[in-house]
Coordinates of C-alpha atoms and ligand atoms in Angstrom, one line a residue:
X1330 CA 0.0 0.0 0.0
X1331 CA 1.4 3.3 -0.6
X1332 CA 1.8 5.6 2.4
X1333 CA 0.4 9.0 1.7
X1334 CA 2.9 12.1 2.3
X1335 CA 2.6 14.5 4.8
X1336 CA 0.6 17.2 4.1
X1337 CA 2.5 20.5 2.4
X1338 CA 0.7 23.4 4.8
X1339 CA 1.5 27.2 3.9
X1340 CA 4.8 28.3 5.7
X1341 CA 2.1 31.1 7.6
X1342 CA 0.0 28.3 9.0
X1343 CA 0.5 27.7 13.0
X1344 CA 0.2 23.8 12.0
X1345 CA 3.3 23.4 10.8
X1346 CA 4.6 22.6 14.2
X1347 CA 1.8 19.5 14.8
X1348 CA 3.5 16.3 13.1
X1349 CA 3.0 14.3 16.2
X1350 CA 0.7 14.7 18.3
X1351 CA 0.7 12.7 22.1
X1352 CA -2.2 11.9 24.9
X1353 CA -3.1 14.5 27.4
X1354 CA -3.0 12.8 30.9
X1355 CA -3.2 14.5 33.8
X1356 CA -1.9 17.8 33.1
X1357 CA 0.8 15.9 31.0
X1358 CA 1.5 15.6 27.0
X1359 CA 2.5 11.7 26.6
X1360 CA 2.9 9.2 24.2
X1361 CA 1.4 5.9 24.4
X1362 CA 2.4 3.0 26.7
X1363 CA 2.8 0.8 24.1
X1364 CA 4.8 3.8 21.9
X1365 CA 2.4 3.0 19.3
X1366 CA 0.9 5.8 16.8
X1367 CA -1.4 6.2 14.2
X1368 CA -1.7 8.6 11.4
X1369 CA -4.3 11.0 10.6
X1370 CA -5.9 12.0 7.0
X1371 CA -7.0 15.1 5.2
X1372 CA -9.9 13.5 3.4
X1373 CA -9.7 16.3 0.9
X1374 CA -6.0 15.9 -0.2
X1375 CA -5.7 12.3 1.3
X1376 CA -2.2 13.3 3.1
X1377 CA -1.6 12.3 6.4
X1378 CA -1.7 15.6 8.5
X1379 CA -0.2 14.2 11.8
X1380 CA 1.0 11.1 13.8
X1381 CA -1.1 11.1 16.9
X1382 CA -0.4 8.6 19.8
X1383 CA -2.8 5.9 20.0
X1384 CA -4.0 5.0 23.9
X1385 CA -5.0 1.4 24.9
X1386 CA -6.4 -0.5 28.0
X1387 CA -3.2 1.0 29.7
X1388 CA -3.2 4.7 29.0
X1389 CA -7.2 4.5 29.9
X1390 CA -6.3 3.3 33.2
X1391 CA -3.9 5.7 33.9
X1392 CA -6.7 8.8 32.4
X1393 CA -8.9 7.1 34.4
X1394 CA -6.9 7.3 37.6
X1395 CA -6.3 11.5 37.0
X1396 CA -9.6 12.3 36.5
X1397 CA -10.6 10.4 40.0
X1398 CA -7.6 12.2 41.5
X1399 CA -8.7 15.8 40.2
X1400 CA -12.4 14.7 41.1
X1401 CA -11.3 14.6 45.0
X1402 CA -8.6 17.3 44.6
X1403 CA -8.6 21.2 43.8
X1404 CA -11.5 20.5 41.2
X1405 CA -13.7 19.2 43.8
X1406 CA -12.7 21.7 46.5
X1407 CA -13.5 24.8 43.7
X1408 CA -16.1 27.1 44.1
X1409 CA -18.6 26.3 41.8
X1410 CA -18.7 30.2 40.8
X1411 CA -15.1 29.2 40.2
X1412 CA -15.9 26.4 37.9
X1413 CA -18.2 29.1 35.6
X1414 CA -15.4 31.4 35.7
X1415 CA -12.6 28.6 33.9
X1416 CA -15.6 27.6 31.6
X1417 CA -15.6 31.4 30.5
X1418 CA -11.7 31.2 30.3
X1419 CA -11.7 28.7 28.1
X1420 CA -14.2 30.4 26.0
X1421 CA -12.1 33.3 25.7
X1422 CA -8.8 31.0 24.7
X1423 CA -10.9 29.4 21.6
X1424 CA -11.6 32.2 20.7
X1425 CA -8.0 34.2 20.5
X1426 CA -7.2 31.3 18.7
X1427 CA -10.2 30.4 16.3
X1428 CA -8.1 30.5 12.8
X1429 CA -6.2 28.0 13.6
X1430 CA -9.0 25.5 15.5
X1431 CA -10.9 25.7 12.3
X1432 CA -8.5 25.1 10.0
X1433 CA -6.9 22.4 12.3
X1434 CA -10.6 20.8 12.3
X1435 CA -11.3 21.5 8.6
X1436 CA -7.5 19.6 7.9
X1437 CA -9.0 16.6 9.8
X1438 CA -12.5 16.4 9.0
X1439 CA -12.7 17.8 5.5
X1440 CA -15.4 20.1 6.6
X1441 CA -15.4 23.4 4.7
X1442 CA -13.8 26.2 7.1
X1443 CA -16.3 28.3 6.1
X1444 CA -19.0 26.8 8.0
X1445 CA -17.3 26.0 10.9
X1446 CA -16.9 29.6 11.1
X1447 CA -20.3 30.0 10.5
X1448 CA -21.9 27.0 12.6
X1449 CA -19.6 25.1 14.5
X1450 CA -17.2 27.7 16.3
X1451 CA -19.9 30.1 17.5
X1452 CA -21.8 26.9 18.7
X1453 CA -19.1 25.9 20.6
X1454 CA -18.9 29.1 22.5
X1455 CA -22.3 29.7 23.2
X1456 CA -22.1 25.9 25.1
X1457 CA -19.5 26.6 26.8
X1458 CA -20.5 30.3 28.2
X1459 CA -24.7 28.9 28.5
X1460 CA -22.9 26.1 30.8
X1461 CA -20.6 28.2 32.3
X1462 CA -23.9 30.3 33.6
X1463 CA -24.8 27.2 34.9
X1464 CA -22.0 26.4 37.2
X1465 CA -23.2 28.1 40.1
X1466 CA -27.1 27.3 40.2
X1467 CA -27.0 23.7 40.0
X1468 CA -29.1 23.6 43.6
X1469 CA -30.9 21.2 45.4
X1470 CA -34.3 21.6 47.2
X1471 CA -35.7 21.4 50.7
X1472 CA -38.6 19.3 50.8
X1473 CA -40.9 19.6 54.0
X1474 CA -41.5 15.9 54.2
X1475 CA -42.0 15.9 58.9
X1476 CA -41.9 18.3 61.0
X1477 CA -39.9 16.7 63.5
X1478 CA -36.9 16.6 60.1
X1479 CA -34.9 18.9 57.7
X1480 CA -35.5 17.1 54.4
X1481 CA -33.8 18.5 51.6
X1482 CA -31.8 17.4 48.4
X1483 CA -28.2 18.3 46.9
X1484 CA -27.0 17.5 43.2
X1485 CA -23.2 16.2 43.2
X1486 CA -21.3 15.4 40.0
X1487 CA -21.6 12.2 39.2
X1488 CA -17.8 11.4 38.8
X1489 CA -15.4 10.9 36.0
X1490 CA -16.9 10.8 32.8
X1491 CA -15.9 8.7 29.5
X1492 CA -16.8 11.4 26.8
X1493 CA -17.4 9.1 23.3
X1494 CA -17.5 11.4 20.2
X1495 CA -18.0 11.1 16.5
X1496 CA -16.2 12.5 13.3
X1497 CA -18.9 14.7 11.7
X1498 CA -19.3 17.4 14.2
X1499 CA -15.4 17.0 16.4
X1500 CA -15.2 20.2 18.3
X1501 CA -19.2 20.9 18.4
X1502 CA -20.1 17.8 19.9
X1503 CA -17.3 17.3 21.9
X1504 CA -18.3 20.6 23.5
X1505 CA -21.5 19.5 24.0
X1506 CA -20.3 16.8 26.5
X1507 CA -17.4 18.6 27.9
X1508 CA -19.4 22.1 29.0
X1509 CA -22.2 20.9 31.3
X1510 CA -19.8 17.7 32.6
X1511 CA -17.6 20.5 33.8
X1512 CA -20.0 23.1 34.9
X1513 CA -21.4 20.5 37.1
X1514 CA -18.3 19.7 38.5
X1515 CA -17.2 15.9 37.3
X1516 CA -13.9 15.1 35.3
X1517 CA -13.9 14.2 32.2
X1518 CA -12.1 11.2 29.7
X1519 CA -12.9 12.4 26.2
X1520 CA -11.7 10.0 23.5
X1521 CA -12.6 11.6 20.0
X1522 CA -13.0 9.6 17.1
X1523 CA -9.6 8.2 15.3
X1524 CA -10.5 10.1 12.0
X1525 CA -10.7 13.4 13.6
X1526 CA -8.7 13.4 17.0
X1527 CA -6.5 16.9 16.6
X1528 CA -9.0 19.8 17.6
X1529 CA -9.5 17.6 21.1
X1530 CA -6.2 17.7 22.4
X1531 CA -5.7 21.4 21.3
X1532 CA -9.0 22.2 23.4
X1533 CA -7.3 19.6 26.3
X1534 CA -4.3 22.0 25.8
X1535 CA -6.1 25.0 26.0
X1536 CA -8.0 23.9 29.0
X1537 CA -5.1 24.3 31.0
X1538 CA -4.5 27.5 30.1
X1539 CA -7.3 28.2 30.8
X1540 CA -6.6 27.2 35.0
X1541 CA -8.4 23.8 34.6
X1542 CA -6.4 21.8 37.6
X1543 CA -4.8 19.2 35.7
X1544 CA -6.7 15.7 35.1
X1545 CA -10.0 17.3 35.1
X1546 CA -10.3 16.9 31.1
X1547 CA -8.3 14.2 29.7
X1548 CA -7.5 13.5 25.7
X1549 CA -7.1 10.1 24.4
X1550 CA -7.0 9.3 20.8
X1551 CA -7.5 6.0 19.9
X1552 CA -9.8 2.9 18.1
X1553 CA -13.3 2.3 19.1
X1554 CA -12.5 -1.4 20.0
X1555 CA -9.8 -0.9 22.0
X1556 CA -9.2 2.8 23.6
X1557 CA -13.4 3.6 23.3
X1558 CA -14.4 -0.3 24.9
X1559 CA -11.4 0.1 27.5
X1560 CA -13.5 3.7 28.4
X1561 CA -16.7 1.7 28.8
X1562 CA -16.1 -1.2 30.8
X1563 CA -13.3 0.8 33.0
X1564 CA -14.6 -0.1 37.0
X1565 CA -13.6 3.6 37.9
X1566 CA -16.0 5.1 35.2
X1567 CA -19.2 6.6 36.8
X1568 CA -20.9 7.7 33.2
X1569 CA -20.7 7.1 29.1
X1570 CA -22.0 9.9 27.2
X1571 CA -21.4 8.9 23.7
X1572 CA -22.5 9.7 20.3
X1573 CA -22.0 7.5 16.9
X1574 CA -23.3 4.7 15.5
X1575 CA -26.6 2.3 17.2
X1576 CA -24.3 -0.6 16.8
X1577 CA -21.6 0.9 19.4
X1578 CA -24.4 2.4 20.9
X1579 CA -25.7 -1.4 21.8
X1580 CA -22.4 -2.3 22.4
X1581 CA -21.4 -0.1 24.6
X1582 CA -25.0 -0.7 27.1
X1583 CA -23.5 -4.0 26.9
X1584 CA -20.4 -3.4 28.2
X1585 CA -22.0 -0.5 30.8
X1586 CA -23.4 -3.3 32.9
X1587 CA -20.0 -4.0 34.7
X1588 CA -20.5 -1.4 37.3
X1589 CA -24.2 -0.1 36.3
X1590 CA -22.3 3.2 34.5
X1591 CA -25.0 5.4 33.5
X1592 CA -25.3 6.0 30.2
X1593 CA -26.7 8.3 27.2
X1594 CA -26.6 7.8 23.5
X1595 CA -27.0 9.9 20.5
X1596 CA -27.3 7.6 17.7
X1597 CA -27.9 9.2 14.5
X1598 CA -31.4 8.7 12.7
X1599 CA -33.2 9.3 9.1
X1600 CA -35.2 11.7 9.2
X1601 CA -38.4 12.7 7.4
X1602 CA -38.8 16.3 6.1
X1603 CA -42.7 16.4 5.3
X1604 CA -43.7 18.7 3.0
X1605 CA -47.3 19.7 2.1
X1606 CA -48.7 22.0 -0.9
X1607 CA -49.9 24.3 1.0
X1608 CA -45.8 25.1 1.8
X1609 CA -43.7 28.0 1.0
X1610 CA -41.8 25.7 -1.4
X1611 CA -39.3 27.9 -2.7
X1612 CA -38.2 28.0 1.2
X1613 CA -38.7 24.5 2.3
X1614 CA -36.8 22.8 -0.6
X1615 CA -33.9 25.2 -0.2
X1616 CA -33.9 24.1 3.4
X1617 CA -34.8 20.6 2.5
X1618 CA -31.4 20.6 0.4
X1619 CA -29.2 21.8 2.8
X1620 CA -30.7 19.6 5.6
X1621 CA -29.4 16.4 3.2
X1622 CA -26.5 17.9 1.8
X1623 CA -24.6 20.5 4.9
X1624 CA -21.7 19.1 6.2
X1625 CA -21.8 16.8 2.9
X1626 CA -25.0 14.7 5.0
X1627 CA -22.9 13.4 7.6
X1628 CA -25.2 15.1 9.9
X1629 CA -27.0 12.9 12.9
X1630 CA -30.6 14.7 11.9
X1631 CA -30.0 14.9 8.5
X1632 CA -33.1 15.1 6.5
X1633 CA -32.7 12.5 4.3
X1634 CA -36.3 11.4 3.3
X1635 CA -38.0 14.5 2.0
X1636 CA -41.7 13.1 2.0
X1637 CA -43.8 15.5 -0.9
X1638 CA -47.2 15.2 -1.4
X1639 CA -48.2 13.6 -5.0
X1640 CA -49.5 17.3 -6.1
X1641 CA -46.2 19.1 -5.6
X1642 CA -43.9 15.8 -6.2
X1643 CA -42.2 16.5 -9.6
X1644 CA -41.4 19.8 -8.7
X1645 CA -40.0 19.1 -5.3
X1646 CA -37.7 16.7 -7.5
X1647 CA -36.7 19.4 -10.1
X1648 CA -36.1 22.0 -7.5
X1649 CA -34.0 19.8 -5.2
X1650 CA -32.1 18.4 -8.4
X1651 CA -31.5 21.9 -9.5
X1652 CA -30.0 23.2 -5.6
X1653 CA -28.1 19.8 -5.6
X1654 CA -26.3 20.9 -9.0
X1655 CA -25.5 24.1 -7.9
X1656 CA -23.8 23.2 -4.3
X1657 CA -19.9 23.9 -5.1
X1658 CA -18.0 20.5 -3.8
X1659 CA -14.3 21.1 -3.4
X1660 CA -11.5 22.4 -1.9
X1661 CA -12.8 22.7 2.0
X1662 CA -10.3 26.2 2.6
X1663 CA -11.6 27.7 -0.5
X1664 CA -14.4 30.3 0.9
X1665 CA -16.7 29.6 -1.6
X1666 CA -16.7 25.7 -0.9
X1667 CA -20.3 24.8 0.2
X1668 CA -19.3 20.4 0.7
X1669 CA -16.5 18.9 1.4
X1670 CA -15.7 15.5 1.0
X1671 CA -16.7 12.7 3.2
X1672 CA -14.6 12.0 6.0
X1673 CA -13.1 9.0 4.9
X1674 CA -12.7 6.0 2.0
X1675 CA -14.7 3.9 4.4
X1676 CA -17.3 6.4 4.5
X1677 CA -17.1 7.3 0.4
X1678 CA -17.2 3.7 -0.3
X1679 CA -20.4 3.0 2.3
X1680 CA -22.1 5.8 0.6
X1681 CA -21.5 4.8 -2.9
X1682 CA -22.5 1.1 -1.9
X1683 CA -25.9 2.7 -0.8
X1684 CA -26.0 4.5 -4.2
X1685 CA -25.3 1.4 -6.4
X1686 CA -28.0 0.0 -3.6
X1687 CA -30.7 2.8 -3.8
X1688 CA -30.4 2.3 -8.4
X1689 CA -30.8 -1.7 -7.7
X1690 CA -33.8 -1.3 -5.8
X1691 CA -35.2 0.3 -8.6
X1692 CA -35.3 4.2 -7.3
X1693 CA -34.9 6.8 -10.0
X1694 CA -31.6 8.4 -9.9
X1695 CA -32.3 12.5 -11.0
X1696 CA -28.9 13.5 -10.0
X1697 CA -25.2 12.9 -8.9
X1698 CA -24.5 9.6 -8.4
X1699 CA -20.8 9.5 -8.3
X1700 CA -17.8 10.2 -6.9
X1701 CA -16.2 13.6 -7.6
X1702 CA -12.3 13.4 -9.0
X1703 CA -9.9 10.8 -8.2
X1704 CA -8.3 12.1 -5.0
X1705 CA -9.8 13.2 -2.1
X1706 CA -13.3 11.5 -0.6
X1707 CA -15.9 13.4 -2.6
X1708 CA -19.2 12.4 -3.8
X1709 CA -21.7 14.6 -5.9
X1710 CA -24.5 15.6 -4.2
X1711 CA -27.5 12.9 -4.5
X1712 CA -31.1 13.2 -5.6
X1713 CA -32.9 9.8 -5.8
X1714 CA -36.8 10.1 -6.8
X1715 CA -39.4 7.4 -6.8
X1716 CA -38.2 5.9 -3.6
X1717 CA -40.3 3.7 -1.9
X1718 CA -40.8 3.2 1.4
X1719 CA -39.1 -0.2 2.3
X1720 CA -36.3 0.3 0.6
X1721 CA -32.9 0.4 1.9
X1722 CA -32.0 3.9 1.1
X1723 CA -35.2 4.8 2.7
X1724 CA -34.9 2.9 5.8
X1725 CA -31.0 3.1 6.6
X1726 CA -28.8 6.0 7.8
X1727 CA -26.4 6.5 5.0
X1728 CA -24.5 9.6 6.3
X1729 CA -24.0 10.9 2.8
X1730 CA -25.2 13.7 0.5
X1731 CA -28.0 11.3 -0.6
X1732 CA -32.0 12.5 -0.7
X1733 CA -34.5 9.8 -0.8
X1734 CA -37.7 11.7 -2.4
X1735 CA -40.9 9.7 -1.4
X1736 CA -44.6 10.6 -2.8
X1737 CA -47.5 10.3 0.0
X1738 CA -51.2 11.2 -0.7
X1739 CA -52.4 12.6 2.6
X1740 CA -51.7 13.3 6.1
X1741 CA -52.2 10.1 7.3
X1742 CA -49.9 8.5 5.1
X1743 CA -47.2 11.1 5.8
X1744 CA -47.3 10.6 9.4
X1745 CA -46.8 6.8 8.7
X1746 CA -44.2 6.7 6.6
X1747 CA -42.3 9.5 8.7
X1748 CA -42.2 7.3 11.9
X1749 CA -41.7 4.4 9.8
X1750 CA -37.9 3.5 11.0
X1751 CA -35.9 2.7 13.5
X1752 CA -35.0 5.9 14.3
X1753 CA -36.8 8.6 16.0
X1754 CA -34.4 11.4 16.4
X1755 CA -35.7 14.5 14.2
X1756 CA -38.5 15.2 11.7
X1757 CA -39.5 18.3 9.6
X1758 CA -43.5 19.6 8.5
X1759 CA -44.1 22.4 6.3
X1760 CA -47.6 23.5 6.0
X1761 CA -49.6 26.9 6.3
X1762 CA -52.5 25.4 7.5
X1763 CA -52.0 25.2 11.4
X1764 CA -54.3 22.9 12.6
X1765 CA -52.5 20.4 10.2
X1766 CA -49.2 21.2 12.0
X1767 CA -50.3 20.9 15.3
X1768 CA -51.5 17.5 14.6
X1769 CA -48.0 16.3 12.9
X1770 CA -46.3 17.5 15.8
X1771 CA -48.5 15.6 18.2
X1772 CA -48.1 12.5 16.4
X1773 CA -44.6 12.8 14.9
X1774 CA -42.2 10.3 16.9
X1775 CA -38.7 11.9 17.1
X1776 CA -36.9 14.1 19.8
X1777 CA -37.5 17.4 18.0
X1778 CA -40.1 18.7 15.3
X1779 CA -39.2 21.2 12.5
X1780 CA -41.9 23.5 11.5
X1781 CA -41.4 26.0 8.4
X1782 CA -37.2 25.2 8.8
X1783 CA -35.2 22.5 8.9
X1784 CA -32.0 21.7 10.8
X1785 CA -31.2 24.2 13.7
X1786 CA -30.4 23.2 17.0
X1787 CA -29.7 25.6 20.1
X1788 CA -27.8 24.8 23.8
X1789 CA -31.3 26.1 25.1
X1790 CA -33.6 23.4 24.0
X1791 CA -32.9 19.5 24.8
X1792 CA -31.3 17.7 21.8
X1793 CA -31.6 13.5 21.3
X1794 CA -34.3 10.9 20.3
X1795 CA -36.2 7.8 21.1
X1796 CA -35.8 3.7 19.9
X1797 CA -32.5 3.7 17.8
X1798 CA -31.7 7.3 17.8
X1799 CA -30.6 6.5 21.4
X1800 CA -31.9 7.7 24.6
X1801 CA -31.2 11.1 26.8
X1802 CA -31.0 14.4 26.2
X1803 CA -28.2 17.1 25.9
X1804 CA -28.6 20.6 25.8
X1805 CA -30.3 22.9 28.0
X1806 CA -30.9 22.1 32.2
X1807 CA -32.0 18.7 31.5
X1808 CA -28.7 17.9 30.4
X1809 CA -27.3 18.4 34.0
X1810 CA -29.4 15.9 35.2
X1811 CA -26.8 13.0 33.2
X1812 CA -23.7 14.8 35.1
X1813 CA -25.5 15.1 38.7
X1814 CA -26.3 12.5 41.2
X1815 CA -29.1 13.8 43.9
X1816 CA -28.4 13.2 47.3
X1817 CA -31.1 13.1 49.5
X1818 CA -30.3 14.5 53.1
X1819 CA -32.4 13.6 56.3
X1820 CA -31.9 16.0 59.7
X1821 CA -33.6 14.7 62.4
X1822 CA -34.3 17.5 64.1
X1823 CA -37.6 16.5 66.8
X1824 CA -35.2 15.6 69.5
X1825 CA -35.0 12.0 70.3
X1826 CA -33.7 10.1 67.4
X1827 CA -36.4 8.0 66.0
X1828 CA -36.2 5.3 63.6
X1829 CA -38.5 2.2 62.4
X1830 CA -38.4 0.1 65.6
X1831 CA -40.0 -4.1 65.1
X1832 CA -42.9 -2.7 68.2
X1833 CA -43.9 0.1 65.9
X1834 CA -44.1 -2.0 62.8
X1835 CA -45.4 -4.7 64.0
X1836 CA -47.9 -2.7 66.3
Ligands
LIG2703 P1 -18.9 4.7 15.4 O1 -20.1 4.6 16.1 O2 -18.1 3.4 15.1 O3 -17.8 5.7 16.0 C1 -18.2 6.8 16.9 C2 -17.2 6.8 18.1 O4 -17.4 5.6 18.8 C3 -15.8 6.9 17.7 O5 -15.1 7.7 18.7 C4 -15.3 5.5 17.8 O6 -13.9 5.3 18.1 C5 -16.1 5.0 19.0 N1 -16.3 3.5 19.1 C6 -16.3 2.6 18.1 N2 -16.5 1.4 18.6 C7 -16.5 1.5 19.9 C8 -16.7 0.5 21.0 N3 -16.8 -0.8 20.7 N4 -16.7 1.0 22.2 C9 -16.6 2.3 22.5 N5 -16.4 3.2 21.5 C10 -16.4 2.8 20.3 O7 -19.2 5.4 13.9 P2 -18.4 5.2 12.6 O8 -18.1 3.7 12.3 O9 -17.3 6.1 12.6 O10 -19.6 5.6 11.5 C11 -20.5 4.6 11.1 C12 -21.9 5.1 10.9 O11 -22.3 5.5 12.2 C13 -22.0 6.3 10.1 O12 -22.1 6.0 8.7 C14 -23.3 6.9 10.6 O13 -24.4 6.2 10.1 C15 -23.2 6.6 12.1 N6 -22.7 7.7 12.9 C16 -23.6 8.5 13.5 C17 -23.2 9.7 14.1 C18 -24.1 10.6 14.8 O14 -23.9 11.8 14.8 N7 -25.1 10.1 15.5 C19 -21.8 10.1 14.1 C20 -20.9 9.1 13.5 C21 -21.4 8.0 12.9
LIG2704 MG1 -8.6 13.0 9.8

């Protein structure tokens, strides 16, 4: 096999420096125990970009043991005012140095740097100051159960957690763990995904600059099997919050059982995108397009069954075919770059195995179809019409620029077909007529409903699904109930001590 060259940066990028790049462990910058390292890819260019140490059972262990040592040292003894005021640090840090985070992520992902400027930078900040608000009002309650007691409650962290992340979104979701784990006070393993592991350890790095006692957020690159399972079944874990595929999703419940870790998954889903005649069309095909094809569809609510009624069928086909020619795929740092490739030849070959699938199953391929140039993992953006229900490209979560266009006659048959997966994570209506809406959003099963937009997601409002798009919820105050473990307290206060004596239950 031939081994790719490094990448050739500009002399001006701050990049140059990052060849190899080595676990962050308590505090510490380390390479592997077992020395080993493993190279990471530009998808665009297909040059490696960096060697970047790759952690095992051992190096888990030893993450494992700082974050329970920061969990009972100066983190745990920090005001939680104090905790707010290192979240807004850190905020400040990824910000002076937001060039060279997005291009670092847009190196490793392939994801056009324009929008992470746009989407995924500004999301990260507003998690991490929203949490950092949070810090110091995660309280309890007194509950007046007796009068001869002081009842009340108190919300501790609920320990070290193993942070599991994905490749689409690295620095967005990562943040999405990291802020409300550290606002309410745990520690914090975070192993990013092997295709995309760089932006982690620079916000790792930063962290500590920013006064984060060391330990509190540990970086370890690695492989799913071995660093991400090693994570999971670790003894000392107290919590998984992952997000990726079901099938590591129902792995990794497996493997939670050792010690009863709690868990949450995020797990992806295939969403429908409803749209009636009586819809502003011109807007909800040009958001139906970009819900398939930003971030080039590797998007966990991407909207990749648009469902249109039979009367306004063949144009929602011509319109989507004509927004799908027009996106510009290509060079991710160009500023006019609207998709990027995929992240990977795995992924580029799954999607065009899906393609070859979606044409055998007899769909109707109006546009794209193909990969774009020889190097680099891009593929055109995808418009399949005439796609029926059961088929594969209708019922499975490609994670590609690929629409499945489906005809439905009436409401009823658009509700059914829209909750017709596995998955239940998002689902989109447009319609003018309101009472219609209302009665989608009642019946449509997914964790969030679109109505007249597709796509955007905010730190305010809970964010996950139901059946195979996982369980729990991030975002907003209900995600500090996954990083918090109530304590209930009980003050006798009547006097003589009184408990449940055999006379008194007996009678
Ligand atoms: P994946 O689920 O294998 O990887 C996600 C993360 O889990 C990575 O950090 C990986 O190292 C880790 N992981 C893998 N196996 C593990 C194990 N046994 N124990 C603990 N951690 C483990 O996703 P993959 O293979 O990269 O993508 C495959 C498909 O998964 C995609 O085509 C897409 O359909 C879906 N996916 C969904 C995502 C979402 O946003 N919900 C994100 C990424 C993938
Ligand atoms: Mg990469």
């Amino acid at each position: 096999m031939n081994r790719p060259a490094y990448i050739e940066l500009p002399d001006s990028s701050p990049l140059n420096a990052l060849k190899q790049a080595d676990l962050l462990i308590g505090g510490e910058s380390r390479p592997s125990q077992s020395g080993r390292y493993f190279e990471t890819v530009d998808p665009a260019t297909e040059q490696v970009i960096a060697r970047v140490a790759e952690a095992d059972r051992a190096d888990i262990d030893a993450a494992v043991a700082a974050a329970r040592t920061a969990l009972h040292g100066a983190w745990g003894h920090m005001r939680a005012a104090d905790r707010g005021q290192a979240l807004l640090r850190l905020a400040d840090l990824i910000r002076q140095n937001q060039a060279a985070l997005i291009e670092l992520e847009s190196l490793d992902s392939g994801k056009p740097v324009s929008a992470i400027r746009r989407q995924d930078l500004p999301a990260v900040l507003d998690t991490l100051t929203y949490y950092a608000g949070w810090a110091d009002k995660i309280t309890g309650q007194t509950i007046p159960a007796r009068p001869d007691a002081l009842t009340y409650t108190v919300r501790e962290p609920v320990g070290v957690v193993g942070a599991i992340i994905p490749w689409n979104f690295p620095l967005m979701i990562g943040m999405w763990k990291l802020a409300p784990a550290l606002a309410c006070g745990c520690t914090v393993v975070l192993k990013p995904a092997e295709l995309t592991p760089l932006t982690a350890l620079r916000i790792g790095e930063l962290a500590l600059e920013a006064g984060f006692p060391p330990g509190v957020l540990n970086v370890v690159p690695g492989f799913g099997g071995k660093a991400g399972a090693a994570l999971v079944e670790h003894p000392d874990v107290d919590k998984i919050t992952f997000t990726g595929s079901p099938t590591v999703g129902r792995q990794i419940l497996r493997s939670a059982a050792g010690n009863l870790k709690r868990v949450t998954l995020e797990l992806g889903g295939k969403s429908a995108n409803i749209i009636f005649p009586d819809a502003d069309l011109d807007a909800a095909v040009k958001a139906a397009a970009s819900g398939i094809f930003f971030n080039s569809g590797q998007v966990c609510s991407a909207g990749s069954r648009i469902l249109a009624h039979a009367d306004i069928y063949e144009e929602v086909v011509e319109r989507l075919v004509a927004r799908a020619r027009a996106i510009r795929v290509g060079d991710p740092r160009e500023a006019g770059t609207a998709m990027g490739p995929l992240v990977s030849q795995v992924q580029m070959n799954r999607v065009l195995d899906y393609i070859q699938i979606g044409k055998r199953e007899g769909a109707t391929l109006a546009t794209g179809g193909g990969r774009v140039g020889d190097t680099g993992y891009f593929v055109s953006p995808t418009v399949f019409a005439d796609v029926g229900h059961a088929m594969r490209i209708s019922q499975e979560e490609i994670f590609g620029p690929v629409a499945s266009v489906i005809r439905f006659r009436d409401e009823e048959e658009a509700i059914q077909l829209a909750n017709g997966t596995k998955y239940g994570l998002a689902a989109g209506v447009w319609s003018a007529d309101i009472a219609r809406v209302h009665r989608c959003v009642a019946r449509l099963r997914a964790g969030t409903v679109w109505v007249n937009t597709f796509g955007p997601t905010d730190v305010r409002l809970p964010w996950g699904g139901n059946r195979d798009s996982g369980f729990g919820r991030e975002h907003g105050d209900i995600a500090l109930e996954n990083f918090t473990e109530p304590k209930s307290v009980w003050i006798n206060i009547g006097g003589a001590p009184r408990t449940v004596s055999l006379r008194s239950a007996t009678g």
